[in-house]
Amino acid sequence: MAMVDQNEILFERAQKTIPGGVNSPVRAFRQVGGTPRFVTKAKGPYFWDANNKRYIDLIMSWGPMIVGHANPEVIEAVQKAAETSFSYGAPTEGEIELAERICAVMPSVEQVRMVSSGTEATMSALRLARGYTGRDLIIKFEGCYHGHADSLLVKAGSGLLTFADSTQNAPSSGGVPQDLVKHTLVLPYNDVAAIEEVFKKQGDQIAAVILEPIAGNMNLIKPSKEFLSAIRNLTSKHGSVLIYDEVMTGFRVALGGAQSLQGITPDLTCLGKVMGGGMPMAAFGGKKEIMSKLAPLGSVYQAGTLSGNPVAVAAGLKSLEIISRDGFYECLGGQTQKLMTGLKQAADKANIPFSVDSEGGMFGFYFTSQIPTSYEAVTKSDVEAFKKFFHLMLDEGVYLAPSAYEAGFTSIAHDNEVVNAIIAAAENSFKKL
């Protein structure tokens, strides 16, 4: 007698009251096909679905769970905070401690404002940049996703790569007015000539340049040194604000974020994911001169009922404490590199065009012989091969991002046993492709 698939039952039920059956589009499995896995519990590097099948998790809540699911130390901190109430709507000492910790490990951040999501952080940072400069134009790059604020949904990455109309200069989401899009210039990632040309023509109109310092929403794409240097030099020369969107890379690729690896000092930085330890928590911060334009000191308004939520702050503080311990990133990065090497060797053995890349606990793999360096290159990878590989790995008990356009994530709980199990699953899967 065939087992009833509880995931299918839950998905059918969810679609009656939740649009598409999910609360974030990529979870719907639309690109890869099939039925989403409904999670019942998670521990360390694993989660279990509604059929009680265990999976090795390689998205880790899309990045936040860097210390592993249900980490005992984080749970203890959250429980202790929850005993004194979930929310106050008033300041707490914990907020100060978290702000001090962020400023200590990211020298470019002199002051920081806490919010509840990455979208809120990037949206607020752009408003602040416009208020500070008195200009309207912003520059973003093809394939980079900075949340779902209207002015940023232009050639965006992440789930938008799956769903967007690629019409040149069009919004990549319905409901976004063309009048908003006209204030956003979209340039190719890693294209130095393009950024130089735009600043030459419109430098005095550009309020800000926002970028993912390591793109993770068109799979993992690293910037060239020349690209980063050009952006920093041009924004400084023309008085524009350089915004590093480190919602994904912050505390994930290194304790000091991608900026600490690249030697770049941005004017503003957006953070999220890891800094909340899995709780809804994000922030934006930077130069005191710019941050002082925020209300209540300045004219740029930003507010939030749950900003600096005490339970989320407790989870974030404990997570930052754990990742600050000696050897944490050496171990995390080493295990991720071991995983990538194993996947590459397995693909080569099966004669499948395949390339890999990683930084810290963040990785990308591509069904193409060369590591992509742009949005255009990513879209030329073999998506059909990825779809087949995704489902073969799912059968093997390994949960990958359900899209060829997403980076993957490991945690400190992904030890040798777990990494070896993933590589073994990949070897079996590549043989069947």
mmCIF file of N, CA and C in Angstrom, residues 187-317:
data_model
loop_
_atom_site.group_PDB
_atom_site.id
_atom_site.type_symbol
_atom_site.label_atom_id
_atom_site.label_comp_id
_atom_site.label_asym_id
_atom_site.label_seq_id
_atom_site.Cartn_x
_atom_site.Cartn_y
_atom_site.Cartn_z
ATOM 1 N N LEU A 187 22.679 48.232 -14.053
ATOM 2 C CA LEU A 187 23.900 47.981 -14.810
ATOM 3 C C LEU A 187 24.341 46.530 -14.663
ATOM 4 N N PRO A 188 25.131 46.016 -15.598
ATOM 5 C CA PRO A 188 25.629 44.642 -15.481
ATOM 6 C C PRO A 188 26.617 44.514 -14.325
ATOM 7 N N TYR A 189 26.508 43.431 -13.580
ATOM 8 C CA TYR A 189 27.434 43.145 -12.484
ATOM 9 C C TYR A 189 28.822 42.877 -13.069
ATOM 10 N N ASN A 190 29.842 43.423 -12.432
ATOM 11 C CA ASN A 190 31.247 43.237 -12.826
ATOM 12 C C ASN A 190 31.631 43.985 -14.102
ATOM 13 N N ASP A 191 30.818 44.951 -14.528
ATOM 14 C CA ASP A 191 31.107 45.722 -15.736
ATOM 15 C C ASP A 191 31.649 47.096 -15.343
ATOM 16 N N VAL A 192 32.965 47.230 -15.356
ATOM 17 C CA VAL A 192 33.610 48.484 -14.950
ATOM 18 C C VAL A 192 33.289 49.611 -15.926
ATOM 19 N N ALA A 193 33.331 49.317 -17.213
ATOM 20 C CA ALA A 193 33.093 50.352 -18.223
ATOM 21 C C ALA A 193 31.701 50.964 -18.078
ATOM 22 N N ALA A 194 30.711 50.138 -17.768
ATOM 23 C CA ALA A 194 29.334 50.623 -17.637
ATOM 24 C C ALA A 194 29.195 51.598 -16.472
ATOM 25 N N ILE A 195 29.774 51.257 -15.329
ATOM 26 C CA ILE A 195 29.650 52.136 -14.165
ATOM 27 C C ILE A 195 30.417 53.435 -14.386
ATOM 28 N N GLU A 196 31.564 53.357 -15.083
ATOM 29 C CA GLU A 196 32.327 54.566 -15.375
ATOM 30 C C GLU A 196 31.556 55.484 -16.326
ATOM 31 N N GLU A 197 30.896 54.908 -17.305
ATOM 32 C CA GLU A 197 30.150 55.691 -18.287
ATOM 33 C C GLU A 197 28.958 56.397 -17.643
ATOM 34 N N VAL A 198 28.248 55.701 -16.780
ATOM 35 C CA VAL A 198 27.084 56.306 -16.129
ATOM 36 C C VAL A 198 27.500 57.456 -15.222
ATOM 37 N N PHE A 199 28.551 57.255 -14.450
ATOM 38 C CA PHE A 199 28.999 58.342 -13.565
ATOM 39 C C PHE A 199 29.537 59.531 -14.359
ATOM 40 N N LYS A 200 30.126 59.248 -15.509
ATOM 41 C CA LYS A 200 30.615 60.329 -16.366
ATOM 42 C C LYS A 200 29.468 61.214 -16.832
ATOM 43 N N LYS A 201 28.338 60.590 -17.130
ATOM 44 C CA LYS A 201 27.195 61.328 -17.678
ATOM 45 C C LYS A 201 26.263 61.876 -16.593
ATOM 46 N N GLN A 202 26.091 61.120 -15.479
ATOM 47 C CA GLN A 202 25.062 61.486 -14.496
ATOM 48 C C GLN A 202 25.560 61.468 -13.053
ATOM 49 N N GLY A 203 26.849 61.552 -12.867
ATOM 50 C CA GLY A 203 27.423 61.435 -11.526
ATOM 51 C C GLY A 203 26.834 62.372 -10.495
ATOM 52 N N ASP A 204 26.485 63.599 -10.905
ATOM 53 C CA ASP A 204 25.963 64.583 -9.950
ATOM 54 C C ASP A 204 24.497 64.347 -9.604
ATOM 55 N N GLN A 205 23.870 63.324 -10.230
ATOM 56 C CA GLN A 205 22.462 63.017 -9.949
ATOM 57 C C GLN A 205 22.289 61.731 -9.133
ATOM 58 N N ILE A 206 23.382 61.010 -8.934
ATOM 59 C CA ILE A 206 23.289 59.676 -8.326
ATOM 60 C C ILE A 206 23.385 59.759 -6.812
ATOM 61 N N ALA A 207 22.326 59.348 -6.147
ATOM 62 C CA ALA A 207 22.284 59.355 -4.682
ATOM 63 C C ALA A 207 23.090 58.205 -4.106
ATOM 64 N N ALA A 208 22.949 57.016 -4.712
ATOM 65 C CA ALA A 208 23.571 55.837 -4.107
ATOM 66 C C ALA A 208 23.801 54.737 -5.127
ATOM 67 N N VAL A 209 24.786 53.934 -4.832
ATOM 68 C CA VAL A 209 25.000 52.661 -5.521
ATOM 69 C C VAL A 209 24.813 51.572 -4.482
ATOM 70 N N ILE A 210 23.921 50.626 -4.753
ATOM 71 C CA ILE A 210 23.700 49.513 -3.836
ATOM 72 C C ILE A 210 24.088 48.215 -4.540
ATOM 73 N N LEU A 211 24.846 47.387 -3.847
ATOM 74 C CA LEU A 211 25.230 46.110 -4.446
ATOM 75 C C LEU A 211 25.401 45.033 -3.390
ATOM 76 N N GLU A 212 25.241 43.798 -3.833
ATOM 77 C CA GLU A 212 25.637 42.657 -3.026
ATOM 78 C C GLU A 212 27.139 42.475 -3.247
ATOM 79 N N PRO A 213 27.967 42.605 -2.207
ATOM 80 C CA PRO A 213 29.414 42.511 -2.398
ATOM 81 C C PRO A 213 29.873 41.112 -2.818
ATOM 82 N N ILE A 214 29.065 40.122 -2.520
ATOM 83 C CA ILE A 214 29.147 38.809 -3.156
ATOM 84 C C ILE A 214 27.697 38.460 -3.469
ATOM 85 N N ALA A 215 27.364 38.421 -4.737
ATOM 86 C CA ALA A 215 25.964 38.182 -5.098
ATOM 87 C C ALA A 215 25.552 36.772 -4.690
ATOM 88 N N GLY A 216 24.362 36.653 -4.148
ATOM 89 C CA GLY A 216 23.872 35.348 -3.731
ATOM 90 C C GLY A 216 22.479 35.055 -4.229
ATOM 91 N N ASN A 217 21.934 35.959 -5.032
ATOM 92 C CA ASN A 217 20.561 35.796 -5.495
ATOM 93 C C ASN A 217 20.468 35.595 -7.003
ATOM 94 N N MET A 218 21.618 35.355 -7.628
ATOM 95 C CA MET A 218 21.660 34.843 -9.005
ATOM 96 C C MET A 218 22.661 33.684 -8.985
ATOM 97 N N ASN A 219 22.576 32.911 -7.912
ATOM 98 C CA ASN A 219 23.586 31.963 -7.458
ATOM 99 C C ASN A 219 24.745 32.801 -6.909
ATOM 100 N N LEU A 220 25.844 32.182 -6.521
ATOM 101 C CA LEU A 220 26.949 32.932 -5.923
ATOM 102 C C LEU A 220 27.853 33.486 -7.025
ATOM 103 N N ILE A 221 27.975 34.807 -7.065
ATOM 104 C CA ILE A 221 28.825 35.475 -8.042
ATOM 105 C C ILE A 221 29.729 36.456 -7.294
ATOM 106 N N LYS A 222 31.029 36.317 -7.487
ATOM 107 C CA LYS A 222 31.969 37.212 -6.825
ATOM 108 C C LYS A 222 32.319 38.398 -7.724
ATOM 109 N N PRO A 223 32.530 39.557 -7.123
ATOM 110 C CA PRO A 223 32.928 40.733 -7.906
ATOM 111 C C PRO A 223 34.430 40.729 -8.150
ATOM 112 N N SER A 224 34.855 41.386 -9.207
ATOM 113 C CA SER A 224 36.280 41.553 -9.447
ATOM 114 C C SER A 224 36.798 42.700 -8.586
ATOM 115 N N LYS A 225 38.097 42.693 -8.303
ATOM 116 C CA LYS A 225 38.694 43.785 -7.530
ATOM 117 C C LYS A 225 38.542 45.111 -8.272
ATOM 118 N N GLU A 226 38.678 45.052 -9.597
ATOM 119 C CA GLU A 226 38.561 46.264 -10.410
ATOM 120 C C GLU A 226 37.156 46.861 -10.321
ATOM 121 N N PHE A 227 36.159 45.998 -10.305
ATOM 122 C CA PHE A 227 34.763 46.430 -10.221
ATOM 123 C C PHE A 227 34.505 47.144 -8.895
ATOM 124 N N LEU A 228 34.948 46.538 -7.801
ATOM 125 C CA LEU A 228 34.734 47.137 -6.480
ATOM 126 C C LEU A 228 35.492 48.447 -6.331
ATOM 127 N N SER A 229 36.738 48.466 -6.814
ATOM 128 C CA SER A 229 37.536 49.690 -6.710
ATOM 129 C C SER A 229 36.914 50.830 -7.505
ATOM 130 N N ALA A 230 36.406 50.508 -8.687
ATOM 131 C CA ALA A 230 35.775 51.531 -9.520
ATOM 132 C C ALA A 230 34.551 52.117 -8.826
ATOM 133 N N ILE A 231 33.723 51.257 -8.244
ATOM 134 C CA ILE A 231 32.515 51.733 -7.558
ATOM 135 C C ILE A 231 32.878 52.625 -6.378
ATOM 136 N N ARG A 232 33.860 52.176 -5.565
ATOM 137 C CA ARG A 232 34.232 52.967 -4.389
ATOM 138 C C ARG A 232 34.825 54.312 -4.804
ATOM 139 N N ASN A 233 35.691 54.316 -5.801
ATOM 140 C CA ASN A 233 36.330 55.552 -6.242
ATOM 141 C C ASN A 233 35.326 56.527 -6.858
ATOM 142 N N LEU A 234 34.420 56.002 -7.672
ATOM 143 C CA LEU A 234 33.451 56.864 -8.352
ATOM 144 C C LEU A 234 32.423 57.447 -7.388
ATOM 145 N N THR A 235 31.942 56.636 -6.453
ATOM 146 C CA THR A 235 30.975 57.161 -5.475
ATOM 147 C C THR A 235 31.623 58.226 -4.592
ATOM 148 N N SER A 236 32.865 58.008 -4.201
ATOM 149 C CA SER A 236 33.570 59.001 -3.381
ATOM 150 C C SER A 236 33.776 60.302 -4.159
ATOM 151 N N LYS A 237 34.198 60.181 -5.411
ATOM 152 C CA LYS A 237 34.471 61.344 -6.242
ATOM 153 C C LYS A 237 33.229 62.187 -6.473
ATOM 154 N N HIS A 238 32.073 61.533 -6.656
ATOM 155 C CA HIS A 238 30.845 62.251 -7.012
ATOM 156 C C HIS A 238 29.902 62.481 -5.836
ATOM 157 N N GLY A 239 30.323 62.140 -4.635
ATOM 158 C CA GLY A 239 29.489 62.388 -3.459
ATOM 159 C C GLY A 239 28.277 61.489 -3.353
ATOM 160 N N SER A 240 28.336 60.327 -3.961
ATOM 161 C CA SER A 240 27.241 59.353 -3.867
ATOM 162 C C SER A 240 27.510 58.394 -2.703
ATOM 163 N N VAL A 241 26.458 57.794 -2.190
ATOM 164 C CA VAL A 241 26.576 56.878 -1.050
ATOM 165 C C VAL A 241 26.749 55.446 -1.551
ATOM 166 N N LEU A 242 27.776 54.773 -1.088
ATOM 167 C CA LEU A 242 27.981 53.367 -1.425
ATOM 168 C C LEU A 242 27.338 52.507 -0.352
ATOM 169 N N ILE A 243 26.339 51.726 -0.772
ATOM 170 C CA ILE A 243 25.618 50.860 0.155
ATOM 171 C C ILE A 243 26.000 49.410 -0.107
ATOM 172 N N TYR A 244 26.563 48.757 0.884
ATOM 173 C CA TYR A 244 26.853 47.329 0.815
ATOM 174 C C TYR A 244 25.662 46.574 1.398
ATOM 175 N N ASP A 245 24.988 45.823 0.548
ATOM 176 C CA ASP A 245 23.897 44.977 1.033
ATOM 177 C C ASP A 245 24.506 43.660 1.516
ATOM 178 N N GLU A 246 24.788 43.609 2.806
ATOM 179 C CA GLU A 246 25.367 42.414 3.416
ATOM 180 C C GLU A 246 24.335 41.646 4.240
ATOM 181 N N VAL A 247 23.076 41.758 3.838
ATOM 182 C CA VAL A 247 22.029 40.980 4.503
ATOM 183 C C VAL A 247 22.380 39.493 4.439
ATOM 184 N N MET A 248 22.910 39.069 3.310
ATOM 185 C CA MET A 248 23.272 37.664 3.143
ATOM 186 C C MET A 248 24.710 37.379 3.568
ATOM 187 N N THR A 249 25.647 38.243 3.182
ATOM 188 C CA THR A 249 27.065 37.977 3.430
ATOM 189 C C THR A 249 27.531 38.381 4.822
ATOM 190 N N GLY A 250 26.820 39.301 5.459
ATOM 191 C CA GLY A 250 27.228 39.782 6.767
ATOM 192 C C GLY A 250 27.274 38.658 7.798
ATOM 193 N N PHE A 251 28.432 38.472 8.429
ATOM 194 C CA PHE A 251 28.667 37.424 9.432
ATOM 195 C C PHE A 251 28.591 36.013 8.855
ATOM 196 N N ARG A 252 28.381 35.883 7.552
ATOM 197 C CA ARG A 252 28.265 34.572 6.919
ATOM 198 C C ARG A 252 29.559 34.196 6.196
ATOM 199 N N VAL A 253 30.158 35.147 5.472
ATOM 200 C CA VAL A 253 31.409 34.856 4.757
ATOM 201 C C VAL A 253 32.632 35.173 5.613
ATOM 202 N N ALA A 254 32.453 36.015 6.612
ATOM 203 C CA ALA A 254 33.511 36.373 7.557
ATOM 204 C C ALA A 254 32.859 37.152 8.693
ATOM 205 N N LEU A 255 33.534 37.220 9.837
ATOM 206 C CA LEU A 255 32.963 37.939 10.980
ATOM 207 C C LEU A 255 32.711 39.398 10.628
ATOM 208 N N GLY A 256 33.622 39.990 9.860
ATOM 209 C CA GLY A 256 33.463 41.384 9.462
ATOM 210 C C GLY A 256 32.743 41.566 8.152
ATOM 211 N N GLY A 257 32.112 40.507 7.649
ATOM 212 C CA GLY A 257 31.380 40.581 6.392
ATOM 213 C C GLY A 257 32.300 40.578 5.182
ATOM 214 N N ALA A 258 31.690 40.674 3.998
ATOM 215 C CA ALA A 258 32.462 40.683 2.759
ATOM 216 C C ALA A 258 33.399 41.879 2.696
ATOM 217 N N GLN A 259 32.987 42.998 3.286
ATOM 218 C CA GLN A 259 33.817 44.203 3.231
ATOM 219 C C GLN A 259 35.173 43.990 3.898
ATOM 220 N N SER A 260 35.224 43.129 4.912
ATOM 221 C CA SER A 260 36.490 42.865 5.590
ATOM 222 C C SER A 260 37.424 42.026 4.737
ATOM 223 N N LEU A 261 36.868 41.247 3.822
ATOM 224 C CA LEU A 261 37.677 40.429 2.918
ATOM 225 C C LEU A 261 38.143 41.235 1.714
ATOM 226 N N GLN A 262 37.348 42.228 1.335
ATOM 227 C CA GLN A 262 37.603 42.968 0.100
ATOM 228 C C GLN A 262 38.375 44.261 0.303
ATOM 229 N N GLY A 263 38.507 44.688 1.566
ATOM 230 C CA GLY A 263 39.224 45.925 1.833
ATOM 231 C C GLY A 263 38.485 47.164 1.382
ATOM 232 N N ILE A 264 37.165 47.085 1.315
ATOM 233 C CA ILE A 264 36.321 48.210 0.905
ATOM 234 C C ILE A 264 35.596 48.765 2.132
ATOM 235 N N THR A 265 35.552 50.082 2.245
ATOM 236 C CA THR A 265 34.812 50.716 3.338
ATOM 237 C C THR A 265 33.569 51.384 2.762
ATOM 238 N N PRO A 266 32.403 50.744 2.871
ATOM 239 C CA PRO A 266 31.170 51.360 2.358
ATOM 240 C C PRO A 266 30.704 52.492 3.260
ATOM 241 N N ASP A 267 29.799 53.309 2.746
ATOM 242 C CA ASP A 267 29.231 54.394 3.542
ATOM 243 C C ASP A 267 28.089 53.886 4.417
ATOM 244 N N LEU A 268 27.300 52.966 3.874
ATOM 245 C CA LEU A 268 26.223 52.328 4.618
ATOM 246 C C LEU A 268 26.285 50.822 4.387
ATOM 247 N N THR A 269 25.872 50.065 5.379
ATOM 248 C CA THR A 269 25.832 48.601 5.287
ATOM 249 C C THR A 269 24.476 48.110 5.753
ATOM 250 N N CYS A 270 23.904 47.171 5.005
ATOM 251 C CA CYS A 270 22.647 46.540 5.405
ATOM 252 C C CYS A 270 22.946 45.122 5.901
ATOM 253 N N LEU A 271 22.335 44.756 7.018
ATOM 254 C CA LEU A 271 22.569 43.458 7.637
ATOM 255 C C LEU A 271 21.254 42.753 7.915
ATOM 256 N N GLY A 272 21.317 41.442 8.112
ATOM 257 C CA GLY A 272 20.131 40.657 8.437
ATOM 258 C C GLY A 272 20.528 39.211 8.641
ATOM 259 N N LYS A 273 19.594 38.307 8.494
ATOM 260 C CA LYS A 273 19.827 36.868 8.542
ATOM 261 C C LYS A 273 20.625 36.427 9.764
ATOM 262 N N VAL A 274 21.958 36.249 9.639
ATOM 263 C CA VAL A 274 22.763 35.737 10.755
ATOM 264 C C VAL A 274 22.631 36.610 11.999
ATOM 265 N N MET A 275 22.534 37.927 11.823
ATOM 266 C CA MET A 275 22.525 38.807 12.986
ATOM 267 C C MET A 275 21.305 38.594 13.885
ATOM 268 N N GLY A 276 20.279 37.918 13.366
ATOM 269 C CA GLY A 276 19.100 37.619 14.185
ATOM 270 C C GLY A 276 19.054 36.182 14.655
ATOM 271 N N GLY A 277 20.039 35.393 14.271
ATOM 272 C CA GLY A 277 20.081 34.011 14.729
ATOM 273 C C GLY A 277 18.874 33.189 14.327
ATOM 274 N N GLY A 278 18.170 33.611 13.274
ATOM 275 C CA GLY A 278 16.975 32.907 12.840
ATOM 276 C C GLY A 278 15.692 33.635 13.194
ATOM 277 N N MET A 279 15.787 34.664 14.008
ATOM 278 C CA MET A 279 14.636 35.507 14.348
ATOM 279 C C MET A 279 14.517 36.640 13.334
ATOM 280 N N PRO A 280 13.314 37.231 13.184
ATOM 281 C CA PRO A 280 13.154 38.378 12.275
ATOM 282 C C PRO A 280 13.921 39.583 12.807
ATOM 283 N N MET A 281 15.095 39.821 12.229
ATOM 284 C CA MET A 281 15.966 40.890 12.709
ATOM 285 C C MET A 281 16.878 41.337 11.584
ATOM 286 N N ALA A 282 17.039 42.635 11.426
ATOM 287 C CA ALA A 282 17.941 43.189 10.427
ATOM 288 C C ALA A 282 18.388 44.561 10.913
ATOM 289 N N ALA A 283 19.263 45.197 10.143
ATOM 290 C CA ALA A 283 19.769 46.504 10.548
ATOM 291 C C ALA A 283 20.423 47.197 9.361
ATOM 292 N N PHE A 284 20.577 48.494 9.474
ATOM 293 C CA PHE A 284 21.403 49.242 8.531
ATOM 294 C C PHE A 284 22.196 50.261 9.339
ATOM 295 N N GLY A 285 23.432 50.495 8.898
ATOM 296 C CA GLY A 285 24.280 51.407 9.653
ATOM 297 C C GLY A 285 25.428 51.895 8.812
ATOM 298 N N GLY A 286 26.180 52.830 9.359
ATOM 299 C CA GLY A 286 27.305 53.374 8.624
ATOM 300 C C GLY A 286 27.865 54.614 9.288
ATOM 301 N N LYS A 287 28.309 55.548 8.454
ATOM 302 C CA LYS A 287 28.921 56.769 8.969
ATOM 303 C C LYS A 287 27.949 57.554 9.848
ATOM 304 N N LYS A 288 28.463 58.051 10.951
ATOM 305 C CA LYS A 288 27.631 58.833 11.868
ATOM 306 C C LYS A 288 27.052 60.055 11.175
ATOM 307 N N GLU A 289 27.831 60.660 10.292
ATOM 308 C CA GLU A 289 27.382 61.840 9.554
ATOM 309 C C GLU A 289 26.113 61.557 8.757
ATOM 310 N N ILE A 290 26.046 60.365 8.182
ATOM 311 C CA ILE A 290 24.864 59.988 7.401
ATOM 312 C C ILE A 290 23.737 59.534 8.316
ATOM 313 N N MET A 291 24.057 58.695 9.294
ATOM 314 C CA MET A 291 23.035 58.154 10.198
ATOM 315 C C MET A 291 22.343 59.239 11.010
ATOM 316 N N SER A 292 23.021 60.365 11.218
ATOM 317 C CA SER A 292 22.426 61.457 12.001
ATOM 318 C C SER A 292 21.281 62.146 11.263
ATOM 319 N N LYS A 293 21.099 61.810 9.983
ATOM 320 C CA LYS A 293 19.978 62.370 9.231
ATOM 321 C C LYS A 293 18.665 61.633 9.529
ATOM 322 N N LEU A 294 18.762 60.500 10.248
ATOM 323 C CA LEU A 294 17.567 59.728 10.587
ATOM 324 C C LEU A 294 16.788 60.393 11.717
ATOM 325 N N ALA A 295 15.456 60.276 11.678
ATOM 326 C CA ALA A 295 14.631 60.691 12.804
ATOM 327 C C ALA A 295 14.993 59.822 14.026
ATOM 328 N N PRO A 296 15.030 60.383 15.231
ATOM 329 C CA PRO A 296 14.524 61.707 15.611
ATOM 330 C C PRO A 296 15.523 62.849 15.463
ATOM 331 N N LEU A 297 16.750 62.554 14.991
ATOM 332 C CA LEU A 297 17.755 63.612 14.857
ATOM 333 C C LEU A 297 17.572 64.409 13.579
ATOM 334 N N GLY A 298 17.220 63.711 12.487
ATOM 335 C CA GLY A 298 17.115 64.363 11.190
ATOM 336 C C GLY A 298 15.748 64.226 10.558
ATOM 337 N N SER A 299 15.685 64.544 9.274
ATOM 338 C CA SER A 299 14.397 64.625 8.580
ATOM 339 C C SER A 299 13.987 63.326 7.880
ATOM 340 N N VAL A 300 14.884 62.334 7.847
ATOM 341 C CA VAL A 300 14.567 61.075 7.164
ATOM 342 C C VAL A 300 13.850 60.154 8.137
ATOM 343 N N TYR A 301 12.584 59.875 7.829
ATOM 344 C CA TYR A 301 11.776 59.116 8.786
ATOM 345 C C TYR A 301 11.913 57.612 8.594
ATOM 346 N N GLN A 302 12.007 56.914 9.706
ATOM 347 C CA GLN A 302 12.018 55.452 9.740
ATOM 348 C C GLN A 302 11.597 55.043 11.140
ATOM 349 N N ALA A 303 10.711 54.037 11.211
ATOM 350 C CA ALA A 303 10.244 53.576 12.512
ATOM 351 C C ALA A 303 9.773 52.131 12.397
ATOM 352 N N GLY A 304 9.608 51.454 13.527
ATOM 353 C CA GLY A 304 9.126 50.079 13.502
ATOM 354 C C GLY A 304 8.720 49.602 14.880
ATOM 355 N N THR A 305 7.503 49.090 15.001
ATOM 356 C CA THR A 305 6.996 48.615 16.296
ATOM 357 C C THR A 305 7.895 47.549 16.899
ATOM 358 N N LEU A 306 8.370 46.623 16.064
ATOM 359 C CA LEU A 306 9.144 45.492 16.579
ATOM 360 C C LEU A 306 10.651 45.653 16.371
ATOM 361 N N SER A 307 11.096 46.832 15.969
ATOM 362 C CA SER A 307 12.528 47.065 15.801
ATOM 363 C C SER A 307 13.259 46.877 17.130
ATOM 364 N N GLY A 308 14.337 46.101 17.114
ATOM 365 C CA GLY A 308 15.071 45.828 18.346
ATOM 366 C C GLY A 308 14.328 44.913 19.284
ATOM 367 N N ASN A 309 13.481 44.052 18.727
ATOM 368 C CA ASN A 309 12.700 43.115 19.539
ATOM 369 C C ASN A 309 13.610 42.344 20.506
ATOM 370 N N PRO A 310 13.274 42.297 21.795
ATOM 371 C CA PRO A 310 14.186 41.722 22.790
ATOM 372 C C PRO A 310 14.491 40.240 22.609
ATOM 373 N N VAL A 311 13.531 39.474 22.110
ATOM 374 C CA VAL A 311 13.777 38.044 21.901
ATOM 375 C C VAL A 311 14.721 37.852 20.713
ATOM 376 N N ALA A 312 14.491 38.601 19.641
ATOM 377 C CA ALA A 312 15.376 38.538 18.470
ATOM 378 C C ALA A 312 16.771 39.038 18.821
ATOM 379 N N VAL A 313 16.848 40.088 19.611
ATOM 380 C CA VAL A 313 18.140 40.610 20.044
ATOM 381 C C VAL A 313 18.910 39.551 20.828
ATOM 382 N N ALA A 314 18.226 38.830 21.691
ATOM 383 C CA ALA A 314 18.877 37.782 22.487
ATOM 384 C C ALA A 314 19.435 36.683 21.590
ATOM 385 N N ALA A 315 18.648 36.288 20.595
ATOM 386 C CA ALA A 315 19.118 35.268 19.645
ATOM 387 C C ALA A 315 20.318 35.778 18.862
ATOM 388 N N GLY A 316 20.259 37.037 18.449
ATOM 389 C CA GLY A 316 21.357 37.624 17.690
ATOM 390 C C GLY A 316 22.630 37.760 18.502
ATOM 391 N N LEU A 317 22.510 38.235 19.723
ATOM 392 C CA LEU A 317 23.684 38.397 20.578
ATOM 393 C C LEU A 317 24.389 37.066 20.823
#
